[in-house]
Each structure stands twice: as structure tokens, then as C-alpha cells.
mmCIF file of C-alpha atoms (C1' of nucleotides) in Angstrom:
data_model
loop_
_atom_site.group_PDB
_atom_site.id
_atom_site.type_symbol
_atom_site.label_atom_id
_atom_site.label_comp_id
_atom_site.label_asym_id
_atom_site.label_seq_id
_atom_site.Cartn_x
_atom_site.Cartn_y
_atom_site.Cartn_z
ATOM 1 C CA UNK A 1 -27.221 -76.488 -73.886
ATOM 2 C CA UNK A 2 -29.224 -74.738 -76.602
ATOM 3 C CA UNK A 3 -28.250 -75.645 -80.212
ATOM 4 C CA UNK A 4 -28.205 -72.606 -82.197
ATOM 5 C CA UNK A 5 -28.763 -72.761 -85.960
ATOM 6 C CA UNK A 6 -27.853 -70.267 -88.646
ATOM 7 C CA UNK A 7 -31.258 -68.792 -88.035
ATOM 8 C CA UNK A 8 -31.697 -66.285 -85.354
ATOM 9 C CA UNK A 9 -34.046 -66.721 -82.462
ATOM 10 C CA UNK A 10 -35.525 -63.423 -83.521
ATOM 11 C CA UNK A 11 -36.600 -64.835 -86.841
ATOM 12 C CA UNK A 12 -37.908 -68.120 -85.467
ATOM 13 C CA UNK A 13 -40.013 -65.861 -82.964
ATOM 14 C CA UNK A 14 -41.368 -63.683 -85.825
ATOM 15 C CA UNK A 15 -42.519 -66.796 -87.868
ATOM 16 C CA UNK A 16 -44.139 -68.246 -84.956
ATOM 17 C CA UNK A 17 -46.037 -65.100 -84.263
ATOM 18 C CA UNK A 18 -46.943 -64.719 -87.929
ATOM 19 C CA UNK A 19 -48.483 -68.167 -87.929
ATOM 20 C CA UNK A 20 -50.825 -67.601 -85.050
ATOM 21 C CA UNK A 21 -53.395 -65.289 -87.228
ATOM 22 C CA UNK A 22 -53.064 -67.465 -90.185
ATOM 23 C CA UNK A 23 -54.075 -70.430 -87.975
ATOM 24 C CA UNK A 24 -57.087 -68.332 -86.834
ATOM 25 C CA UNK A 25 -58.158 -67.540 -90.466
ATOM 26 C CA UNK A 26 -57.898 -71.144 -91.573
ATOM 27 C CA UNK A 27 -59.867 -72.295 -88.641
ATOM 28 C CA UNK A 28 -63.214 -70.553 -90.020
ATOM 29 C CA UNK A 29 -62.281 -70.636 -93.793
ATOM 30 C CA UNK A 30 -60.819 -74.058 -94.410
ATOM 31 C CA UNK A 31 -62.809 -76.934 -95.638
ATOM 32 C CA UNK A 32 -63.905 -77.767 -99.201
ATOM 33 C CA UNK A 33 -66.703 -75.461 -99.653
ATOM 34 C CA UNK A 34 -66.678 -72.260 -97.422
ATOM 35 C CA UNK A 35 -64.289 -70.227 -99.596
ATOM 36 C CA UNK A 36 -66.299 -71.290 -102.889
ATOM 37 C CA UNK A 37 -69.535 -70.246 -101.171
ATOM 38 C CA UNK A 38 -68.159 -66.883 -99.927
ATOM 39 C CA UNK A 39 -66.848 -66.211 -103.256
ATOM 40 C CA UNK A 40 -70.133 -67.055 -105.081
ATOM 41 C CA UNK A 41 -71.755 -64.535 -102.507
ATOM 42 C CA UNK A 42 -69.061 -62.024 -103.525
ATOM 43 C CA UNK A 43 -70.880 -61.756 -106.834
ATOM 44 C CA UNK A 44 -74.015 -60.473 -104.991
ATOM 45 C CA UNK A 45 -76.738 -61.678 -102.845
ATOM 46 C CA UNK A 46 -78.129 -65.260 -103.962
ATOM 47 C CA UNK A 47 -80.756 -67.633 -103.016
ATOM 48 C CA UNK A 48 -80.277 -71.165 -101.711
ATOM 49 C CA UNK A 49 -80.914 -72.710 -105.119
ATOM 50 C CA UNK A 50 -78.733 -70.332 -106.907
ATOM 51 C CA UNK A 51 -75.947 -71.129 -104.529
ATOM 52 C CA UNK A 52 -76.376 -74.703 -104.952
ATOM 53 C CA UNK A 53 -76.169 -74.209 -108.890
ATOM 54 C CA UNK A 54 -73.205 -72.114 -108.816
ATOM 55 C CA UNK A 55 -71.051 -74.169 -106.235
ATOM 56 C CA UNK A 56 -70.893 -77.282 -108.291
ATOM 57 C CA UNK A 57 -70.993 -80.488 -106.678
ATOM 58 C CA UNK A 58 -72.247 -79.493 -103.274
ATOM 59 C CA UNK A 59 -75.172 -81.185 -101.497
ATOM 60 C CA UNK A 60 -78.007 -79.497 -99.912
ATOM 61 C CA UNK A 61 -76.737 -80.729 -96.448
ATOM 62 C CA UNK A 62 -73.280 -79.293 -96.856
ATOM 63 C CA UNK A 63 -74.524 -76.049 -98.337
ATOM 64 C CA UNK A 64 -77.029 -75.756 -95.328
ATOM 65 C CA UNK A 65 -74.301 -76.590 -92.772
ATOM 66 C CA UNK A 66 -71.629 -74.307 -94.325
ATOM 67 C CA UNK A 67 -74.077 -71.538 -94.513
ATOM 68 C CA UNK A 68 -74.880 -71.854 -90.906
ATOM 69 C CA UNK A 69 -71.100 -71.905 -89.890
ATOM 70 C CA UNK A 70 -70.641 -68.943 -92.063
ATOM 71 C CA UNK A 71 -73.524 -67.016 -90.504
ATOM 72 C CA UNK A 72 -72.246 -67.929 -87.006
ATOM 73 C CA UNK A 73 -68.795 -66.399 -87.598
ATOM 74 C CA UNK A 74 -70.580 -63.125 -89.168
ATOM 75 C CA UNK A 75 -69.277 -63.510 -92.520
ATOM 76 C CA UNK A 76 -72.853 -64.164 -93.993
ATOM 77 C CA UNK A 77 -76.171 -62.803 -93.437
ATOM 78 C CA UNK A 78 -79.506 -64.785 -94.034
ATOM 79 C CA UNK A 79 -82.658 -62.854 -94.691
ATOM 80 C CA UNK A 80 -85.967 -64.543 -95.022
ATOM 81 C CA UNK A 81 -88.773 -62.755 -97.101
ATOM 82 C CA UNK A 82 -92.010 -64.143 -95.706
ATOM 83 C CA UNK A 83 -93.567 -64.381 -99.051
ATOM 84 C CA UNK A 84 -95.522 -67.372 -100.479
ATOM 85 C CA UNK A 85 -93.537 -69.434 -101.128
ATOM 86 C CA UNK A 86 -90.945 -68.555 -98.579
ATOM 87 C CA UNK A 87 -87.746 -66.667 -100.305
ATOM 88 C CA UNK A 88 -84.508 -66.838 -98.362
ATOM 89 C CA UNK A 89 -81.554 -64.857 -99.536
ATOM 90 C CA UNK A 90 -77.935 -65.127 -98.440
ATOM 91 C CA UNK A 91 -75.411 -62.183 -98.753
ATOM 92 C CA UNK A 92 -72.086 -61.224 -97.283
ATOM 93 C CA UNK A 93 -71.931 -58.984 -94.149
ATOM 94 C CA UNK A 94 -69.710 -55.936 -94.105
ATOM 95 C CA UNK A 95 -67.371 -58.205 -92.271
ATOM 96 C CA UNK A 96 -67.649 -60.721 -94.826
ATOM 97 C CA UNK A 97 -66.595 -58.060 -97.495
ATOM 98 C CA UNK A 98 -63.309 -57.570 -95.554
ATOM 99 C CA UNK A 99 -62.507 -60.966 -97.273
ATOM 100 C CA UNK A 100 -62.339 -59.092 -100.559
ATOM 101 C CA UNK A 101 -58.617 -58.644 -101.038
ATOM 102 C CA UNK A 102 -57.859 -62.247 -99.958
ATOM 103 C CA UNK A 103 -60.374 -63.585 -102.250
ATOM 104 C CA UNK A 104 -58.957 -61.407 -105.203
ATOM 105 C CA UNK A 105 -55.487 -62.945 -104.500
ATOM 106 C CA UNK A 106 -56.881 -66.516 -104.130
ATOM 107 C CA UNK A 107 -58.416 -65.972 -107.702
ATOM 108 C CA UNK A 108 -55.268 -64.478 -109.155
ATOM 109 C CA UNK A 109 -53.180 -67.247 -107.950
ATOM 110 C CA UNK A 110 -55.798 -70.060 -108.843
ATOM 111 C CA UNK A 111 -55.859 -68.627 -112.337
ATOM 112 C CA UNK A 112 -52.158 -68.648 -112.636
ATOM 113 C CA UNK A 113 -52.162 -72.238 -111.149
ATOM 114 C CA UNK A 114 -54.743 -73.391 -113.496
ATOM 115 C CA UNK A 115 -52.973 -72.384 -116.621
ATOM 116 C CA UNK A 116 -49.891 -74.392 -115.245
ATOM 117 C CA UNK A 117 -51.529 -77.430 -114.757
ATOM 118 C CA UNK A 118 -53.750 -77.388 -118.075
ATOM 119 C CA UNK A 119 -50.510 -76.866 -119.915
ATOM 120 C CA UNK A 120 -48.667 -79.875 -118.281
ATOM 121 C CA UNK A 121 -51.545 -82.150 -119.123
ATOM 122 C CA UNK A 122 -51.065 -81.629 -122.829
ATOM 123 C CA UNK B 1 -90.201 -73.321 -118.337
ATOM 124 C CA UNK B 2 -87.163 -71.838 -116.861
ATOM 125 C CA UNK B 3 -87.641 -69.802 -113.913
ATOM 126 C CA UNK B 4 -85.533 -66.515 -114.031
ATOM 127 C CA UNK B 5 -84.364 -64.786 -111.082
ATOM 128 C CA UNK B 6 -83.278 -61.053 -110.796
ATOM 129 C CA UNK B 7 -79.815 -62.216 -111.551
ATOM 130 C CA UNK B 8 -78.934 -62.502 -115.304
ATOM 131 C CA UNK B 9 -77.468 -65.740 -116.628
ATOM 132 C CA UNK B 10 -74.412 -63.776 -117.464
ATOM 133 C CA UNK B 11 -73.577 -63.112 -113.899
ATOM 134 C CA UNK B 12 -74.258 -66.877 -113.044
ATOM 135 C CA UNK B 13 -71.920 -67.856 -115.697
ATOM 136 C CA UNK B 14 -69.140 -65.370 -114.659
ATOM 137 C CA UNK B 15 -69.321 -66.692 -111.148
ATOM 138 C CA UNK B 16 -69.257 -70.481 -112.006
ATOM 139 C CA UNK B 17 -66.186 -69.658 -114.284
ATOM 140 C CA UNK B 18 -64.436 -67.667 -111.413
ATOM 141 C CA UNK B 19 -64.912 -70.595 -109.120
ATOM 142 C CA UNK B 20 -62.868 -73.076 -111.467
ATOM 143 C CA UNK B 21 -59.500 -71.737 -110.627
ATOM 144 C CA UNK B 22 -60.254 -71.254 -107.027
ATOM 145 C CA UNK B 23 -61.022 -74.993 -106.875
ATOM 146 C CA UNK B 24 -57.713 -75.772 -108.510
ATOM 147 C CA UNK B 25 -56.032 -73.606 -105.894
ATOM 148 C CA UNK B 26 -57.729 -75.136 -103.038
ATOM 149 C CA UNK B 27 -57.034 -78.585 -104.011
ATOM 150 C CA UNK B 28 -53.319 -78.188 -103.346
ATOM 151 C CA UNK B 29 -53.486 -75.746 -100.601
ATOM 152 C CA UNK B 30 -56.138 -76.801 -98.444
ATOM 153 C CA UNK B 31 -55.858 -79.026 -95.388
ATOM 154 C CA UNK B 32 -54.621 -78.263 -92.029
ATOM 155 C CA UNK B 33 -50.962 -77.723 -92.541
ATOM 156 C CA UNK B 34 -50.070 -76.965 -96.164
ATOM 157 C CA UNK B 35 -50.360 -73.056 -95.735
ATOM 158 C CA UNK B 36 -48.538 -72.672 -92.571
ATOM 159 C CA UNK B 37 -45.622 -74.739 -93.769
ATOM 160 C CA UNK B 38 -45.462 -72.509 -96.776
ATOM 161 C CA UNK B 39 -45.500 -69.424 -94.703
ATOM 162 C CA UNK B 40 -42.900 -70.654 -92.482
ATOM 163 C CA UNK B 41 -40.920 -71.272 -95.515
ATOM 164 C CA UNK B 42 -41.515 -67.910 -96.781
ATOM 165 C CA UNK B 43 -39.361 -66.544 -93.728
ATOM 166 C CA UNK B 44 -36.391 -68.555 -95.472
ATOM 167 C CA UNK B 45 -35.075 -72.145 -95.895
ATOM 168 C CA UNK B 46 -35.524 -74.283 -92.976
ATOM 169 C CA UNK B 47 -34.531 -77.718 -91.747
ATOM 170 C CA UNK B 48 -37.118 -80.449 -90.893
ATOM 171 C CA UNK B 49 -36.509 -79.757 -87.086
ATOM 172 C CA UNK B 50 -36.881 -76.033 -87.523
ATOM 173 C CA UNK B 51 -40.225 -76.401 -89.399
ATOM 174 C CA UNK B 52 -41.438 -78.880 -86.626
ATOM 175 C CA UNK B 53 -40.695 -76.178 -84.213
ATOM 176 C CA UNK B 54 -42.391 -73.473 -86.198
ATOM 177 C CA UNK B 55 -45.466 -75.103 -87.135
ATOM 178 C CA UNK B 56 -46.793 -75.953 -83.743
ATOM 179 C CA UNK B 57 -48.658 -79.030 -83.206
ATOM 180 C CA UNK B 58 -47.591 -80.960 -86.375
ATOM 181 C CA UNK B 59 -46.347 -84.316 -85.939
ATOM 182 C CA UNK B 60 -43.328 -85.759 -87.928
ATOM 183 C CA UNK B 61 -45.613 -87.884 -90.048
ATOM 184 C CA UNK B 62 -47.746 -84.943 -91.265
ATOM 185 C CA UNK B 63 -44.851 -82.739 -91.780
ATOM 186 C CA UNK B 64 -43.013 -85.218 -93.908
ATOM 187 C CA UNK B 65 -46.201 -86.134 -95.692
ATOM 188 C CA UNK B 66 -47.122 -82.487 -96.522
ATOM 189 C CA UNK B 67 -43.601 -81.619 -97.644
ATOM 190 C CA UNK B 68 -43.728 -84.456 -100.083
ATOM 191 C CA UNK B 69 -47.174 -83.315 -101.376
ATOM 192 C CA UNK B 70 -45.736 -79.624 -101.754
ATOM 193 C CA UNK B 71 -42.658 -81.062 -103.422
ATOM 194 C CA UNK B 72 -44.567 -82.803 -105.888
ATOM 195 C CA UNK B 73 -46.571 -79.824 -106.750
ATOM 196 C CA UNK B 74 -43.385 -77.963 -107.171
ATOM 197 C CA UNK B 75 -43.991 -75.422 -104.391
ATOM 198 C CA UNK B 76 -41.099 -76.644 -102.224
ATOM 199 C CA UNK B 77 -37.660 -77.746 -102.797
ATOM 200 C CA UNK B 78 -35.937 -80.396 -100.865
ATOM 201 C CA UNK B 79 -32.142 -80.284 -100.670
ATOM 202 C CA UNK B 80 -29.971 -82.872 -99.024
ATOM 203 C CA UNK B 81 -26.420 -81.968 -97.999
ATOM 204 C CA UNK B 82 -24.459 -85.057 -97.621
ATOM 205 C CA UNK B 83 -22.590 -84.269 -94.523
ATOM 206 C CA UNK B 84 -22.517 -86.252 -91.383
ATOM 207 C CA UNK B 85 -24.899 -86.248 -89.843
ATOM 208 C CA UNK B 86 -27.235 -85.680 -92.895
ATOM 209 C CA UNK B 87 -28.750 -82.240 -93.265
ATOM 210 C CA UNK B 88 -31.879 -81.582 -95.205
ATOM 211 C CA UNK B 89 -33.028 -78.233 -96.133
ATOM 212 C CA UNK B 90 -36.540 -77.217 -97.456
ATOM 213 C CA UNK B 91 -37.067 -74.054 -99.303
ATOM 214 C CA UNK B 92 -39.715 -72.543 -101.529
ATOM 215 C CA UNK B 93 -39.303 -72.850 -105.276
ATOM 216 C CA UNK B 94 -39.774 -69.837 -107.565
ATOM 217 C CA UNK B 95 -43.227 -70.976 -108.100
ATOM 218 C CA UNK B 96 -43.847 -71.428 -104.362
ATOM 219 C CA UNK B 97 -42.664 -67.632 -104.194
ATOM 220 C CA UNK B 98 -45.538 -66.843 -106.507
ATOM 221 C CA UNK B 99 -47.914 -67.621 -103.535
ATOM 222 C CA UNK B 100 -46.459 -64.389 -101.798
ATOM 223 C CA UNK B 101 -49.280 -62.042 -102.392
ATOM 224 C CA UNK B 102 -51.803 -64.628 -101.253
ATOM 225 C CA UNK B 103 -49.968 -65.328 -98.125
ATOM 226 C CA UNK B 104 -49.840 -61.588 -97.468
ATOM 227 C CA UNK B 105 -53.554 -61.286 -97.783
ATOM 228 C CA UNK B 106 -54.137 -64.351 -95.621
ATOM 229 C CA UNK B 107 -51.841 -62.758 -93.023
ATOM 230 C CA UNK B 108 -53.719 -59.501 -93.295
ATOM 231 C CA UNK B 109 -57.055 -60.783 -92.849
ATOM 232 C CA UNK B 110 -55.885 -63.333 -90.134
ATOM 233 C CA UNK B 111 -54.601 -60.613 -88.109
ATOM 234 C CA UNK B 112 -57.784 -58.521 -88.535
ATOM 235 C CA UNK B 113 -59.857 -61.648 -87.593
ATOM 236 C CA UNK B 114 -57.729 -62.485 -84.570
ATOM 237 C CA UNK B 115 -58.064 -59.092 -83.232
ATOM 238 C CA UNK B 116 -61.808 -59.504 -83.565
ATOM 239 C CA UNK B 117 -62.078 -62.730 -81.673
ATOM 240 C CA UNK B 118 -59.709 -61.849 -79.092
ATOM 241 C CA UNK B 119 -61.898 -58.795 -78.429
ATOM 242 C CA UNK B 120 -64.955 -60.801 -78.287
ATOM 243 C CA UNK B 121 -63.819 -63.143 -75.773
ATOM 244 C CA UNK B 122 -63.027 -60.458 -73.228
ATOM 245 C "C1'" DC C 1 -88.423 -73.590 -102.377
ATOM 246 C "C1'" DG C 2 -85.319 -74.452 -98.831
ATOM 247 C "C1'" DG C 3 -84.024 -77.225 -96.302
ATOM 248 C "C1'" DT C 4 -83.790 -81.939 -92.148
ATOM 249 C "C1'" DA C 5 -83.007 -86.502 -91.263
ATOM 250 C "C1'" DT C 6 -80.431 -90.826 -91.579
ATOM 251 C "C1'" DC C 7 -77.266 -93.587 -92.746
ATOM 252 C "C1'" DC C 8 -72.822 -94.446 -94.273
ATOM 253 C "C1'" DC C 9 -67.814 -94.413 -95.260
ATOM 254 C "C1'" DT C 10 -63.337 -92.784 -96.679
ATOM 255 C "C1'" DG C 11 -59.243 -90.440 -95.789
ATOM 256 C "C1'" DA C 12 -57.175 -86.694 -93.064
ATOM 257 C "C1'" DG C 13 -54.785 -86.533 -89.443
ATOM 258 C "C1'" DG C 14 -52.983 -88.225 -84.572
ATOM 259 C "C1'" DA C 15 -50.235 -91.129 -81.153
ATOM 260 C "C1'" DT C 16 -46.413 -94.004 -80.533
ATOM 261 C "C1'" DA C 17 -42.596 -96.626 -81.454
ATOM 262 C "C1'" DC C 18 -38.835 -97.390 -84.260
ATOM 263 C "C1'" DT C 19 -34.649 -96.654 -87.744
ATOM 264 C "C1'" DG C 20 -30.370 -95.484 -90.951
ATOM 265 C "C1'" DC D 1 -31.041 -85.633 -87.577
ATOM 266 C "C1'" DA D 2 -34.758 -86.708 -90.510
ATOM 267 C "C1'" DG D 3 -37.460 -89.320 -90.979
ATOM 268 C "C1'" DT D 4 -40.862 -94.561 -91.540
ATOM 269 C "C1'" DA D 5 -43.999 -97.885 -89.872
ATOM 270 C "C1'" DT D 6 -48.195 -99.074 -87.706
ATOM 271 C "C1'" DC D 7 -52.449 -98.645 -85.673
ATOM 272 C "C1'" DC D 8 -56.206 -96.024 -84.769
ATOM 273 C "C1'" DT D 9 -59.914 -92.287 -84.220
ATOM 274 C "C1'" DC D 10 -63.078 -89.203 -85.681
ATOM 275 C "C1'" DA D 11 -65.111 -85.827 -88.362
ATOM 276 C "C1'" DG D 12 -65.665 -84.064 -93.037
ATOM 277 C "C1'" DG D 13 -68.297 -85.058 -96.311
ATOM 278 C "C1'" DG D 14 -71.539 -87.975 -99.636
ATOM 279 C "C1'" DA D 15 -76.234 -90.468 -100.953
ATOM 280 C "C1'" DT D 16 -80.684 -90.947 -100.211
ATOM 281 C "C1'" DA D 17 -85.173 -89.661 -98.497
ATOM 282 C "C1'" DC D 18 -88.313 -86.876 -96.692
ATOM 283 C "C1'" DC D 19 -90.923 -82.366 -95.017
ATOM 284 C "C1'" DG D 20 -93.344 -77.597 -94.256
#
DNA sequence: CGGTATCCCTGAGGATACTG
DNA sequence: CAGTATCCTCAGGGATACCG
């Protein structure tokens, strides 16, 4: 016999369904560096060294690897200008731009949360 | 001598500043399970077993640990009803509720992204 | 300048069993 | 029902050095 809780099966099902897309999103956005890199690029196209400077603490290896991942998922575009010395620029693709609203909310909440923890530490 | 790029120092600085709150937010939201758990709870208060059912794939240990973390960060409230057998309910705190907009955008983008990858696999 | 190549290690997370 | 206790794996990530 199935045990029924106060919650309807309908609601449970809705919740389960809602979590599927979230899982998909987190699969390609999660990790320590992906969102910071994307946000840095949301300020405009940048070169490897600029990104390294903006995203504090990241190593060359991680930056290189994360950029490759993001490129594979078509969120970031890599452009090589064959000048001497070589110049490589990274930018968001149109698909990467669709993250704009999500990024905005992340920044909003992050700002709210940062105020909260800074206040607590006093 | 400092090499100047097209980008102004001003923009670089703005970018760096913007990343600080994001780092703070990610510090307590990142990981495989935190956001899925929070989203499950955004549908209403739930018991341990309900959460285990909703958040597919999570183990008892991880669920227990993540709930403790979220409680410590005041995003989730744990309520013990001293009935027999014991009933424990988890819900979002008012502070947890402030994640609503962020969660909405995560769901929006996740849905968009899910459509995209499902289409590709055909 | 824009990366690779190695080596290394911690800790996030999983499997299974057990408990008040 | 709502968790703990153990044990274990592995991959995310760091440090350092090197390269075209």
C-alpha cells in the first residue's frame, strides 16, 4: 500500500519535473570557475591574460580547461588573430548571452548575501 | 612598462568587483545537491524521505550533510515534531526565500538548455 | 603571449550497513 | 522515520615547470 503524505502526488511530480532542467543547467555551469569566467566575459571579449587577471586565483591550467569546456558547450567563442605575437580572444556566443538574466540574479543575490556575511563578521 | 589593452582599467576594476559577490554566493550554493534541495523546498516544506524521493540520486548521507550546511547558512529551517514516530520537516527560511528570483532564472535557463541538448541528440 | 605537461593531493561524493 | 558510521573512489583542482 502506498503511503500518502499531506502533499499531493501532483505536487511531487511537478517538483521532480522542475528539477530535471536544473540538473542539466548545473551539469555545465557548476564548478568553481565556470560562472566567474562567463561573468568576466559578459563585460566584453577578453584575452587569456586578461581573464587570468580578472578571475582571481585561477591557474593557467584551469582557465585553459574551463574555456575549452565552455567552448564545447557553445557558450564561449575562441578567436585567434594570426598576428605576431599571436593574440587570442574569448567572447560569449549568442547562446552564452542567454545566460544574462541568470547572471544578473546571481549577482543580485550574491551582493545581498555578501552584505549579510560582512555585517555578521563585525 | 604596463601594457595597455583596448580595455580600460576602469572596466577591469568593475569586473573584478562584480566577481566578489558571485564568489560569495557560489561558496554556499555550489556543489551537486544544494540548489536541487533548495528548489525542492521552494515547492513547500518537506520531510526527509520526501526530499530523498524528489532529489533523485542523492544518498541519505549527502542529503543529511547538505541540509546541515544549508541550515548553518540560515537558508533552511529544520523542525522536529516530537510525535511517535518522530517527524522532521524542512522548509526554506525567509532568507532562503530570497533565492526565489535566482531559482526562477536557473529554471528558465535550464529549460531552454534542456530543449537545446535534447534536440541535438536526435 | 597563450598555453601544455606532469605530478600530486584533498575532499566531495558514493556504497553499504547499522541505529534510536 | 530520519538519520550515523565506515570505508572507499575518483575527479576537481593546485603547483611547478616547460614550450612554440
